[in-house]
Tab-separated table of C-alpha atoms in Angstrom:
chain	number	residue	atom	x	y	z
H	37	MET	CA	-32.134	-140.333	1.901
H	38	GLU	CA	-28.573	-140.688	1.067
H	39	ALA	CA	-29.111	-144.443	-0.487
H	40	GLU	CA	-31.690	-142.656	-2.718
H	41	ARG	CA	-29.213	-140.044	-3.613
H	42	ARG	CA	-27.235	-142.134	-4.735
H	43	LEU	CA	-29.533	-143.582	-7.486
H	44	TYR	CA	-29.810	-140.463	-9.261
H	45	ARG	CA	-25.990	-139.347	-8.804
H	46	ASP	CA	-25.049	-140.147	-12.384
H	47	ARG	CA	-28.570	-138.159	-13.584
H	48	ILE	CA	-27.425	-135.109	-11.713
H	49	GLU	CA	-24.068	-135.184	-12.885
H	50	ALA	CA	-25.657	-135.297	-16.644
H	51	ALA	CA	-27.609	-132.362	-15.715
H	52	LEU	CA	-24.773	-130.470	-14.133
H	53	LEU	CA	-22.716	-130.856	-17.449
H	54	LEU	CA	-26.122	-129.616	-19.433
H	55	LEU	CA	-26.064	-126.517	-16.999
H	56	GLU	CA	-22.571	-125.672	-17.591
H	57	ARG	CA	-23.309	-125.553	-21.281
H	58	VAL	CA	-26.631	-123.314	-20.926
H	59	LEU	CA	-24.760	-121.008	-18.804
H	60	THR	CA	-21.704	-120.562	-21.174
H	61	GLY	CA	-23.780	-120.036	-24.063
H	62	ALA	CA	-23.435	-123.193	-26.059
H	63	LEU	CA	-27.039	-123.840	-26.147
H	64	THR	CA	-29.385	-121.354	-26.624
H	65	SER	CA	-32.727	-123.216	-27.066
H	66	ARG	CA	-34.855	-125.588	-25.988
H	67	PRO	CA	-34.741	-128.213	-29.059
H	68	ALA	CA	-30.764	-127.438	-28.804
H	69	LEU	CA	-30.726	-128.576	-24.813
H	70	VAL	CA	-33.180	-131.671	-25.385
H	71	ALA	CA	-30.845	-133.101	-28.404
H	72	GLU	CA	-27.833	-132.521	-26.270
H	73	LEU	CA	-29.733	-134.167	-23.250
H	74	ARG	CA	-30.683	-137.257	-25.153
H	75	ALA	CA	-26.994	-137.424	-26.315
H	76	VAL	CA	-25.219	-137.205	-22.802
H	77	TYR	CA	-28.108	-139.446	-21.306
H	78	ARG	CA	-27.299	-142.037	-24.087
H	79	GLU	CA	-23.385	-142.200	-23.947
H	80	ARG	CA	-23.927	-142.449	-19.943
H	81	ARG	CA	-26.864	-145.186	-20.460
H	82	ILE	CA	-29.075	-143.108	-18.340
H	83	GLU	CA	-32.893	-143.701	-19.363
H	84	PRO	CA	-35.419	-140.735	-18.403
H	85	LEU	CA	-37.472	-141.040	-15.911
H	86	ARG	CA	-40.654	-142.570	-17.613
H	87	GLY	CA	-43.354	-145.529	-17.616
H	88	PHE	CA	-44.288	-147.392	-20.310
H	89	SER	CA	-44.473	-144.404	-22.512
H	90	LYS	CA	-41.477	-142.655	-24.327
H	91	ASP	CA	-43.626	-139.919	-26.143
H	92	GLY	CA	-41.273	-136.654	-26.114
H	93	ILE	CA	-39.841	-137.919	-23.152
H	94	TYR	CA	-36.603	-135.974	-23.539
H	95	ASP	CA	-38.254	-132.648	-23.520
H	96	LYS	CA	-39.832	-133.593	-20.430
H	97	GLU	CA	-36.585	-134.583	-18.828
H	98	VAL	CA	-35.641	-131.179	-19.378
H	99	ALA	CA	-37.497	-130.792	-15.990
H	100	THR	CA	-34.397	-132.337	-14.220
H	101	VAL	CA	-31.840	-130.070	-15.446
H	102	TYR	CA	-33.774	-127.246	-14.676
H	103	LEU	CA	-34.442	-128.165	-10.914
H	104	VAL	CA	-30.754	-129.220	-10.392
H	105	GLY	CA	-30.182	-125.894	-11.853
H	106	VAL	CA	-32.208	-124.232	-9.470
H	107	HIS	CA	-32.444	-126.560	-6.216
H	108	GLY	CA	-29.520	-128.565	-6.572
H	109	ALA	CA	-26.620	-126.202	-7.485
H	110	GLY	CA	-28.296	-122.939	-7.227
H	111	VAL	CA	-26.992	-121.864	-10.651
H	112	ILE	CA	-30.336	-120.331	-11.887
H	113	SER	CA	-33.416	-119.029	-10.641
H	114	PRO	CA	-37.168	-119.369	-11.787
H	115	GLY	CA	-37.462	-116.913	-14.577
H	116	ASN	CA	-34.117	-117.416	-15.926
H	117	TYR	CA	-33.561	-118.831	-19.370
H	118	ASP	CA	-37.230	-118.409	-20.814
H	119	ASN	CA	-36.508	-119.243	-24.014
H	120	ILE	CA	-35.338	-122.600	-22.990
H	121	PHE	CA	-36.987	-123.039	-19.664
H	122	HIS	CA	-40.461	-121.712	-20.248
H	123	VAL	CA	-42.214	-125.093	-19.484
H	124	GLU	CA	-40.392	-124.951	-16.198
H	125	ASN	CA	-40.854	-121.398	-15.408
H	126	ARG	CA	-44.681	-121.294	-15.600
H	127	ALA	CA	-44.804	-124.713	-13.613
H	128	MET	CA	-42.720	-122.735	-11.038
H	129	ASP	CA	-45.811	-120.286	-10.989
H	130	VAL	CA	-47.741	-123.212	-10.642
H	131	ILE	CA	-45.966	-124.500	-7.229
H	132	GLU	CA	-46.248	-120.822	-5.917
H	133	ALA	CA	-49.947	-120.751	-6.312
H	134	LEU	CA	-50.245	-124.216	-4.929
H	135	LYS	CA	-48.456	-122.862	-1.894
H	136	THR	CA	-50.334	-120.060	-1.765
H	137	SER	CA	-53.554	-121.811	-1.741
H	138	GLU	CA	-52.892	-124.381	0.580
H	139	GLY	CA	-55.786	-125.885	3.103
H	140	SER	CA	-58.180	-124.219	0.473
H	141	GLN	CA	-60.018	-125.682	-2.537
H	142	SER	CA	-62.579	-123.150	-3.138
H	143	PRO	CA	-62.953	-121.912	-6.803
H	144	GLY	CA	-60.994	-118.230	-5.924
H	145	ALA	CA	-58.109	-119.923	-3.895
H	146	LEU	CA	-57.351	-122.033	-7.260
H	147	ASP	CA	-57.542	-119.360	-9.567
H	148	ALA	CA	-54.084	-118.676	-10.044
H	149	VAL	CA	-53.107	-122.328	-10.172
H	150	ALA	CA	-55.596	-122.311	-13.118
H	151	LYS	CA	-54.451	-119.273	-14.908
H	152	SER	CA	-50.354	-120.166	-14.353
H	153	THR	CA	-51.116	-124.045	-15.457
H	154	LEU	CA	-52.784	-122.307	-18.718
H	155	GLU	CA	-49.764	-120.197	-19.645
H	156	ILE	CA	-47.619	-123.207	-19.973
H	157	LYS	CA	-47.219	-123.811	-23.524
H	158	GLY	CA	-48.950	-127.016	-24.287
H	159	LYS	CA	-51.528	-129.061	-26.951
H	160	SER	CA	-54.195	-129.140	-25.062
H	161	VAL	CA	-55.383	-128.313	-21.089
H	162	SER	CA	-54.552	-131.825	-20.489
H	163	ASP	CA	-51.006	-131.575	-21.892
H	164	LYS	CA	-50.471	-128.402	-20.034
H	165	VAL	CA	-51.488	-130.056	-16.698
H	166	PHE	CA	-49.487	-132.790	-17.022
H	167	ARG	CA	-46.539	-130.841	-17.997
H	168	ALA	CA	-46.886	-129.002	-14.779
H	169	LEU	CA	-47.064	-132.147	-12.742
H	170	ARG	CA	-44.158	-133.432	-14.564
H	171	VAL	CA	-42.240	-130.730	-12.794
H	172	ILE	CA	-43.512	-131.547	-9.491
H	173	PHE	CA	-42.947	-135.158	-9.692
H	174	THR	CA	-39.532	-134.799	-10.743
H	175	GLY	CA	-38.668	-132.502	-8.198
H	176	THR	CA	-40.453	-134.840	-5.335
H	177	ILE	CA	-38.622	-137.635	-6.641
H	178	PHE	CA	-35.083	-135.983	-5.989
H	179	GLY	CA	-36.377	-134.654	-2.561
H	180	TYR	CA	-36.671	-131.074	-3.335
H	181	TYR	CA	-40.282	-131.099	-2.646
H	182	ASP	CA	-42.548	-132.544	-0.030
H	183	GLU	CA	-44.405	-135.047	-1.167
H	184	GLN	CA	-47.364	-133.224	-0.151
H	185	LEU	CA	-47.170	-130.686	-2.617
H	186	LEU	CA	-47.506	-133.658	-5.403
H	187	THR	CA	-50.598	-134.890	-3.573
H	188	ARG	CA	-51.942	-130.992	-3.228
H	189	ALA	CA	-51.211	-130.972	-7.041
H	190	ILE	CA	-53.383	-133.686	-8.023
H	191	ARG	CA	-56.395	-132.881	-5.497
H	192	ALA	CA	-56.427	-129.147	-7.075
H	193	TYR	CA	-56.212	-130.447	-10.595
H	194	GLU	CA	-59.123	-132.625	-9.843
H	195	PHE	CA	-60.962	-130.335	-8.443
H	196	LEU	CA	-60.459	-127.217	-11.318
H	197	TYR	CA	-60.928	-130.306	-14.481
H	198	PRO	CA	-62.926	-133.348	-12.889
H	199	GLU	CA	-62.978	-134.523	-16.484
H	200	LEU	CA	-59.079	-135.804	-15.860
H	201	SER	CA	-59.714	-137.266	-12.488
H	202	GLU	CA	-59.386	-141.109	-13.657
H	203	ARG	CA	-56.033	-139.923	-15.365
H	204	LEU	CA	-54.808	-138.157	-12.519
H	205	LEU	CA	-55.352	-140.829	-10.172
H	206	LYS	CA	-53.009	-142.887	-12.626
H	207	TYR	CA	-50.383	-140.429	-12.169
H	208	ALA	CA	-50.770	-140.821	-8.317
H	209	ALA	CA	-50.221	-144.574	-9.128
H	210	TYR	CA	-47.504	-144.131	-11.732
H	211	TYR	CA	-45.794	-141.816	-8.770
H	212	SER	CA	-46.241	-144.925	-6.194
H	213	ALA	CA	-44.710	-147.009	-8.660
H	214	TYR	CA	-41.664	-144.613	-8.747
H	215	LYS	CA	-41.289	-144.902	-4.808
H	216	ILE	CA	-41.771	-148.942	-4.606
H	217	ALA	CA	-39.230	-149.436	-7.276
H	218	GLU	CA	-36.966	-146.959	-5.569
H	219	ALA	CA	-37.202	-148.843	-2.768
H	220	ILE	CA	-36.654	-152.220	-4.607
H	221	ALA	CA	-33.113	-150.216	-6.241
H	222	ILE	CA	-31.814	-149.760	-2.409
H	223	GLY	CA	-32.711	-152.928	-0.604
H	224	ALA	CA	-35.702	-151.759	1.105
H	225	ILE	CA	-38.232	-154.030	-0.088
H	226	LYS	CA	-36.723	-157.478	0.560
H	227	SER	CA	-39.421	-160.546	-0.500
H	228	PRO	CA	-42.872	-160.586	-2.345
H	229	GLU	CA	-44.478	-159.662	0.858
H	230	ASP	CA	-43.081	-156.551	2.016
H	231	LEU	CA	-44.046	-155.634	-1.909
H	232	LYS	CA	-47.810	-156.085	-1.456
H	233	ILE	CA	-47.661	-154.146	1.949
H	234	GLN	CA	-46.207	-151.094	0.157
H	235	LYS	CA	-48.376	-151.521	-3.110
H	236	TYR	CA	-51.664	-151.259	-0.564
H	237	ALA	CA	-49.780	-148.806	2.231
H	238	TYR	CA	-48.560	-146.044	-0.235
H	239	CYS	CA	-51.887	-145.240	-1.893
H	240	LEU	CA	-53.445	-144.787	1.504
H	241	LYS	CA	-49.850	-142.581	2.567
H	242	LEU	CA	-50.758	-140.113	-0.584
H	243	GLY	CA	-54.533	-140.140	0.404
H	244	PHE	CA	-55.599	-142.202	-2.622
H	245	GLN	CA	-57.534	-145.428	-2.198
H	246	ARG	CA	-57.349	-146.502	-5.808
H	247	CYS	CA	-54.263	-146.033	-7.225
H	248	LYS	CA	-52.230	-149.288	-6.485
H	249	PRO	CA	-49.612	-149.511	-8.936
H	250	SER	CA	-49.486	-152.302	-11.281
H	251	ASP	CA	-46.421	-155.150	-11.039
H	252	ARG	CA	-45.623	-154.418	-14.492
H	253	LEU	CA	-45.186	-150.659	-14.306
H	254	ILE	CA	-43.190	-151.057	-11.243
H	255	THR	CA	-40.856	-153.540	-13.144
H	256	GLU	CA	-40.656	-151.180	-15.955
H	257	VAL	CA	-39.256	-148.691	-13.754
H	258	ALA	CA	-37.310	-150.679	-11.561
H	259	SER	CA	-35.726	-152.156	-14.460
H	260	SER	CA	-35.348	-149.635	-16.704
H	261	VAL	CA	-34.593	-146.414	-14.711
H	262	TYR	CA	-32.857	-148.222	-11.851
H	263	ARG	CA	-31.286	-150.946	-13.056
H	264	VAL	CA	-32.472	-153.376	-10.929
H	265	SER	CA	-31.480	-156.788	-11.420
H	266	GLU	CA	-33.579	-159.368	-13.217
H	267	SER	CA	-32.717	-161.968	-10.537
H	268	VAL	CA	-33.828	-159.513	-7.773
H	269	LEU	CA	-37.259	-159.040	-9.768
H	270	ALA	CA	-37.510	-162.399	-10.182
H	271	ARG	CA	-38.020	-163.002	-6.439
H	272	LEU	CA	-40.051	-160.172	-5.520
H	273	LEU	CA	-42.432	-160.233	-8.379
H	274	ALA	CA	-44.281	-162.582	-11.055
H	275	ARG	CA	-42.291	-164.156	-13.546
H	276	ASP	CA	-44.595	-163.038	-16.314
H	277	VAL	CA	-43.670	-159.417	-15.837
H	278	ILE	CA	-40.275	-159.449	-15.859
H	279	PRO	CA	-38.339	-158.782	-18.927
H	280	LYS	CA	-35.492	-159.805	-20.122
H	281	LEU	CA	-32.723	-157.323	-19.528
H	282	GLY	CA	-29.522	-156.415	-21.301
């Protein structure tokens, strides 16, 4: 796990800097934090956790600051600074509801999950669902949450909102792409054969049979977020998906 932690060191240090500005009252609103986060990331050449889309990505990246504050540094608690972390605070309610409903997918058991999700600020139900998943995803990537919490959240939302099933399956693939890109970045995947095995095995590990991530998504995450070199990617992946870096 130490190798994985090193991948996020710069991101965690940036989050701690931003948390200090929240705690001292220098940042008092979400838009102010988002603007500062964008500036700090650009100065330090950190890319937000993302796939191909960059839509609202810095607002979504607030989850990183929040989770480092709650689980990493322990300087804030769920419910604190609701004027800034209102999305994340409600997502924590979702997490608690998921833990309570563990082992059951009956409508009654998941009522609290649905209720907490609908309290998240968002343009639509799907927006609220994926904002909650963003917090759980980020916490899982950082090692704050067990992977089973993310899979349980996806399954719960499949049950509650079957119209979102395809998008939720893609989210499982998105997470798989991150874990595979992470393994590439720390040198755990050394050959195209290793990569092929991991693409199929990770889906099965998560309990989804059709969530195999594309080479393009793995490449985008590995190159943009984890700064894996073009030469390493060219050795592992088809050349037509390798972006020109730098």
